[in-house]
Amino acid sequence: MEIALEHVPFDLDFHPSTNIVATCLIDGSCICKLEYRYPDDSAPERIHKVNAHTESCRALRFVDEGRVIVSVSVDCSLLATDVETGTAVTRLSNAHGAAINRIISMTETTFASGDDAGCVKVWDIRERSCSSVFHEQEEFISDMAFSSDSMKLIATCGDGTLSVCNLRSGKVQTRSEFSKDELLSVVIMKNGKKVICGTQSGAYCFTPGVFSRTAVIGLATYLLILLMCCLRVITGTENGLISLVGILPNRIIQPIAEHSQHPVEGLSFSHDRRFLGSISHDHTLKLWELDELLQGKTKRKLATGRENAGDSNSFFADL
């Protein structure tokens, strides 16, 4: 299923409980945030088109159990929009001191944002304010992952470092050594024992304590890594391929889709994991049926191995 977009998309996210997907676009000085319903066996229907920011909108996430969608922008602003009405709930014009690059939903009442200067902020929806600030990294925050049990936030950065932010103490607990490669994406897996990062030269595995790094899969630029189950991830690369990759043992199991010849800019699962959504520079949002992509033994193995990465704090036990 393909949804034609008016301009280049930067990010996408699915509603946590209903068939709604949202994406943010760039159009010169006018940025549009689009949401679509995708009812079974019918064409997607657009719900809202919101002029969210004065400059490019880089990321968005559903928060507050899907009642609100938060978007962030190069203009340093943060906008919370009501999903049902499409009206603005809260706008913070100077949420960060630099262009905001990434946002993730954490708990029912909190989310985090990261900017181009290496600053990470945690926001409380109830208070409509910032509750914590972490600023130990030096370049753009490329991705974040959250461990709910340990209440720690992992942030990857363009300076090649990975940091662990302790939300209870409000401090950066540890930071990895510098890498020559930019860390572009991150997932927690193997029951919380490993952290996998995507880079220009492949995927790398970080172990706790000393943050030693080992190569997992090379020969490709992994712009995005999406957790599929405890042993496997789905990756998006700069050549438009979407692949299923095994971790420990490390191998590319199979390419499962090709979005286009352009880099894959976003990947996300629908709430029921029926769809995998992808975006690229070809002005399209594609919804892939996972049952069609993952067939036979591969699909059965994945179904038995799924887990919630945030339910374990093994990675953080030695920190």
PDB file of N, CA and C in Angstrom, residues 112-156:
ATOM      1  N   ALA A 112      11.021  12.290  25.208  1.00  0.00           N
ATOM      2  CA  ALA A 112      12.343  12.923  25.167  1.00  0.00           C
ATOM      3  C   ALA A 112      12.614  13.468  23.777  1.00  0.00           C
ATOM      4  N   SER A 113      13.394  14.543  23.717  1.00  0.00           N
ATOM      5  CA  SER A 113      13.793  15.151  22.449  1.00  0.00           C
ATOM      6  C   SER A 113      15.290  15.411  22.468  1.00  0.00           C
ATOM      7  N   GLY A 114      15.928  15.327  21.297  1.00  0.00           N
ATOM      8  CA  GLY A 114      17.360  15.572  21.180  1.00  0.00           C
ATOM      9  C   GLY A 114      17.647  16.534  20.040  1.00  0.00           C
ATOM     10  N   ASP A 115      18.637  17.404  20.204  1.00  0.00           N
ATOM     11  CA  ASP A 115      18.882  18.448  19.199  1.00  0.00           C
ATOM     12  C   ASP A 115      20.245  18.302  18.520  1.00  0.00           C
ATOM     13  N   ASP A 116      20.556  19.238  17.649  1.00  0.00           N
ATOM     14  CA  ASP A 116      21.772  19.195  16.839  1.00  0.00           C
ATOM     15  C   ASP A 116      23.026  19.555  17.628  1.00  0.00           C
ATOM     16  N   ALA A 117      22.866  20.023  18.856  1.00  0.00           N
ATOM     17  CA  ALA A 117      24.020  20.391  19.674  1.00  0.00           C
ATOM     18  C   ALA A 117      24.332  19.341  20.736  1.00  0.00           C
ATOM     19  N   GLY A 118      23.671  18.180  20.676  1.00  0.00           N
ATOM     20  CA  GLY A 118      23.941  17.105  21.622  1.00  0.00           C
ATOM     21  C   GLY A 118      23.153  17.179  22.915  1.00  0.00           C
ATOM     22  N   CYS A 119      22.136  18.018  22.971  1.00  0.00           N
ATOM     23  CA  CYS A 119      21.332  18.183  24.182  1.00  0.00           C
ATOM     24  C   CYS A 119      20.092  17.297  24.115  1.00  0.00           C
ATOM     25  N   VAL A 120      19.824  16.583  25.222  1.00  0.00           N
ATOM     26  CA  VAL A 120      18.634  15.752  25.348  1.00  0.00           C
ATOM     27  C   VAL A 120      17.760  16.321  26.467  1.00  0.00           C
ATOM     28  N   LYS A 121      16.470  16.485  26.189  1.00  0.00           N
ATOM     29  CA  LYS A 121      15.524  16.973  27.192  1.00  0.00           C
ATOM     30  C   LYS A 121      14.393  15.971  27.366  1.00  0.00           C
ATOM     31  N   VAL A 122      13.978  15.810  28.616  1.00  0.00           N
ATOM     32  CA  VAL A 122      12.832  14.959  28.945  1.00  0.00           C
ATOM     33  C   VAL A 122      11.680  15.867  29.343  1.00  0.00           C
ATOM     34  N   TRP A 123      10.489  15.586  28.792  1.00  0.00           N
ATOM     35  CA  TRP A 123       9.330  16.442  28.979  1.00  0.00           C
ATOM     36  C   TRP A 123       8.219  15.690  29.706  1.00  0.00           C
ATOM     37  N   ASP A 124       7.540  16.410  30.597  1.00  0.00           N
ATOM     38  CA  ASP A 124       6.393  15.876  31.331  1.00  0.00           C
ATOM     39  C   ASP A 124       5.117  16.437  30.730  1.00  0.00           C
ATOM     40  N   ILE A 125       4.269  15.542  30.211  1.00  0.00           N
ATOM     41  CA  ILE A 125       3.044  15.971  29.540  1.00  0.00           C
ATOM     42  C   ILE A 125       2.094  16.651  30.512  1.00  0.00           C
ATOM     43  N   ARG A 126       2.010  16.130  31.747  1.00  0.00           N
ATOM     44  CA  ARG A 126       1.077  16.695  32.717  1.00  0.00           C
ATOM     45  C   ARG A 126       1.444  18.126  33.092  1.00  0.00           C
ATOM     46  N   GLU A 127       2.744  18.358  33.283  1.00  0.00           N
ATOM     47  CA  GLU A 127       3.201  19.691  33.672  1.00  0.00           C
ATOM     48  C   GLU A 127       3.438  20.603  32.472  1.00  0.00           C
ATOM     49  N   ARG A 128       3.480  19.985  31.276  1.00  0.00           N
ATOM     50  CA  ARG A 128       3.776  20.736  30.049  1.00  0.00           C
ATOM     51  C   ARG A 128       5.085  21.509  30.187  1.00  0.00           C
ATOM     52  N   SER A 129       6.098  20.807  30.724  1.00  0.00           N
ATOM     53  CA  SER A 129       7.384  21.454  30.958  1.00  0.00           C
ATOM     54  C   SER A 129       8.503  20.428  30.889  1.00  0.00           C
ATOM     55  N   CYS A 130       9.743  20.915  30.834  1.00  0.00           N
ATOM     56  CA  CYS A 130      10.922  20.061  30.804  1.00  0.00           C
ATOM     57  C   CYS A 130      11.262  19.613  32.217  1.00  0.00           C
ATOM     58  N   SER A 131      11.471  18.307  32.401  1.00  0.00           N
ATOM     59  CA  SER A 131      11.776  17.770  33.729  1.00  0.00           C
ATOM     60  C   SER A 131      13.245  17.438  33.909  1.00  0.00           C
ATOM     61  N   SER A 132      13.981  17.177  32.829  1.00  0.00           N
ATOM     62  CA  SER A 132      15.406  16.844  32.916  1.00  0.00           C
ATOM     63  C   SER A 132      16.130  17.318  31.662  1.00  0.00           C
ATOM     64  N   VAL A 133      17.403  17.691  31.831  1.00  0.00           N
ATOM     65  CA  VAL A 133      18.245  18.102  30.709  1.00  0.00           C
ATOM     66  C   VAL A 133      19.575  17.355  30.814  1.00  0.00           C
ATOM     67  N   PHE A 134      20.019  16.743  29.719  1.00  0.00           N
ATOM     68  CA  PHE A 134      21.298  16.041  29.655  1.00  0.00           C
ATOM     69  C   PHE A 134      22.090  16.611  28.478  1.00  0.00           C
ATOM     70  N   HIS A 135      23.298  17.078  28.751  1.00  0.00           N
ATOM     71  CA  HIS A 135      24.084  17.687  27.672  1.00  0.00           C
ATOM     72  C   HIS A 135      25.543  17.309  27.821  1.00  0.00           C
ATOM     73  N   GLU A 136      25.877  16.073  27.436  1.00  0.00           N
ATOM     74  CA  GLU A 136      27.247  15.586  27.493  1.00  0.00           C
ATOM     75  C   GLU A 136      27.838  15.345  26.108  1.00  0.00           C
ATOM     76  N   GLN A 137      26.976  15.244  25.095  1.00  0.00           N
ATOM     77  CA  GLN A 137      27.453  14.962  23.744  1.00  0.00           C
ATOM     78  C   GLN A 137      27.574  16.247  22.942  1.00  0.00           C
ATOM     79  N   GLU A 138      28.277  16.176  21.804  1.00  0.00           N
ATOM     80  CA  GLU A 138      28.741  17.386  21.145  1.00  0.00           C
ATOM     81  C   GLU A 138      28.102  17.663  19.789  1.00  0.00           C
ATOM     82  N   GLU A 139      27.508  16.648  19.161  1.00  0.00           N
ATOM     83  CA  GLU A 139      26.899  16.870  17.847  1.00  0.00           C
ATOM     84  C   GLU A 139      25.435  16.430  17.883  1.00  0.00           C
ATOM     85  N   PHE A 140      24.852  16.220  16.720  1.00  0.00           N
ATOM     86  CA  PHE A 140      23.413  15.966  16.655  1.00  0.00           C
ATOM     87  C   PHE A 140      23.044  14.635  17.302  1.00  0.00           C
ATOM     88  N   ILE A 141      21.940  14.629  18.033  1.00  0.00           N
ATOM     89  CA  ILE A 141      21.392  13.401  18.599  1.00  0.00           C
ATOM     90  C   ILE A 141      20.647  12.682  17.477  1.00  0.00           C
ATOM     91  N   SER A 142      21.132  11.500  17.119  1.00  0.00           N
ATOM     92  CA  SER A 142      20.588  10.783  15.963  1.00  0.00           C
ATOM     93  C   SER A 142      19.431   9.864  16.323  1.00  0.00           C
ATOM     94  N   ASP A 143      19.467   9.292  17.539  1.00  0.00           N
ATOM     95  CA  ASP A 143      18.415   8.358  17.930  1.00  0.00           C
ATOM     96  C   ASP A 143      18.446   8.170  19.442  1.00  0.00           C
ATOM     97  N   MET A 144      17.363   7.618  20.000  1.00  0.00           N
ATOM     98  CA  MET A 144      17.273   7.344  21.428  1.00  0.00           C
ATOM     99  C   MET A 144      16.478   6.071  21.645  1.00  0.00           C
ATOM    100  N   ALA A 145      16.761   5.398  22.767  1.00  0.00           N
ATOM    101  CA  ALA A 145      16.018   4.209  23.175  1.00  0.00           C
ATOM    102  C   ALA A 145      15.838   4.270  24.685  1.00  0.00           C
ATOM    103  N   PHE A 146      14.710   3.730  25.176  1.00  0.00           N
ATOM    104  CA  PHE A 146      14.352   3.867  26.586  1.00  0.00           C
ATOM    105  C   PHE A 146      14.174   2.510  27.237  1.00  0.00           C
ATOM    106  N   SER A 147      14.771   2.329  28.424  1.00  0.00           N
ATOM    107  CA  SER A 147      14.580   1.131  29.230  1.00  0.00           C
ATOM    108  C   SER A 147      13.674   1.486  30.405  1.00  0.00           C
ATOM    109  N   SER A 148      12.453   0.964  30.395  1.00  0.00           N
ATOM    110  CA  SER A 148      11.462   1.352  31.399  1.00  0.00           C
ATOM    111  C   SER A 148      11.784   0.816  32.782  1.00  0.00           C
ATOM    112  N   ASP A 149      12.348  -0.393  32.876  1.00  0.00           N
ATOM    113  CA  ASP A 149      12.657  -0.977  34.181  1.00  0.00           C
ATOM    114  C   ASP A 149      13.738  -0.195  34.924  1.00  0.00           C
ATOM    115  N   SER A 150      14.794   0.152  34.211  1.00  0.00           N
ATOM    116  CA  SER A 150      15.903   0.859  34.855  1.00  0.00           C
ATOM    117  C   SER A 150      15.743   2.370  34.809  1.00  0.00           C
ATOM    118  N   MET A 151      14.742   2.857  34.066  1.00  0.00           N
ATOM    119  CA  MET A 151      14.510   4.295  33.896  1.00  0.00           C
ATOM    120  C   MET A 151      15.771   4.987  33.376  1.00  0.00           C
ATOM    121  N   LYS A 152      16.334   4.402  32.330  1.00  0.00           N
ATOM    122  CA  LYS A 152      17.507   4.981  31.689  1.00  0.00           C
ATOM    123  C   LYS A 152      17.229   5.194  30.204  1.00  0.00           C
ATOM    124  N   LEU A 153      17.793   6.262  29.694  1.00  0.00           N
ATOM    125  CA  LEU A 153      17.611   6.667  28.308  1.00  0.00           C
ATOM    126  C   LEU A 153      18.952   6.607  27.602  1.00  0.00           C
ATOM    127  N   ILE A 154      19.017   5.862  26.490  1.00  0.00           N
ATOM    128  CA  ILE A 154      20.228   5.774  25.681  1.00  0.00           C
ATOM    129  C   ILE A 154      20.107   6.750  24.515  1.00  0.00           C
ATOM    130  N   ALA A 155      21.164   7.508  24.281  1.00  0.00           N
ATOM    131  CA  ALA A 155      21.179   8.461  23.171  1.00  0.00           C
ATOM    132  C   ALA A 155      22.418   8.242  22.325  1.00  0.00           C
ATOM    133  N   THR A 156      22.246   8.151  21.003  1.00  0.00           N
ATOM    134  CA  THR A 156      23.369   8.062  20.081  1.00  0.00           C
ATOM    135  C   THR A 156      23.579   9.415  19.414  1.00  0.00           C
TER     136      THR A 156
END
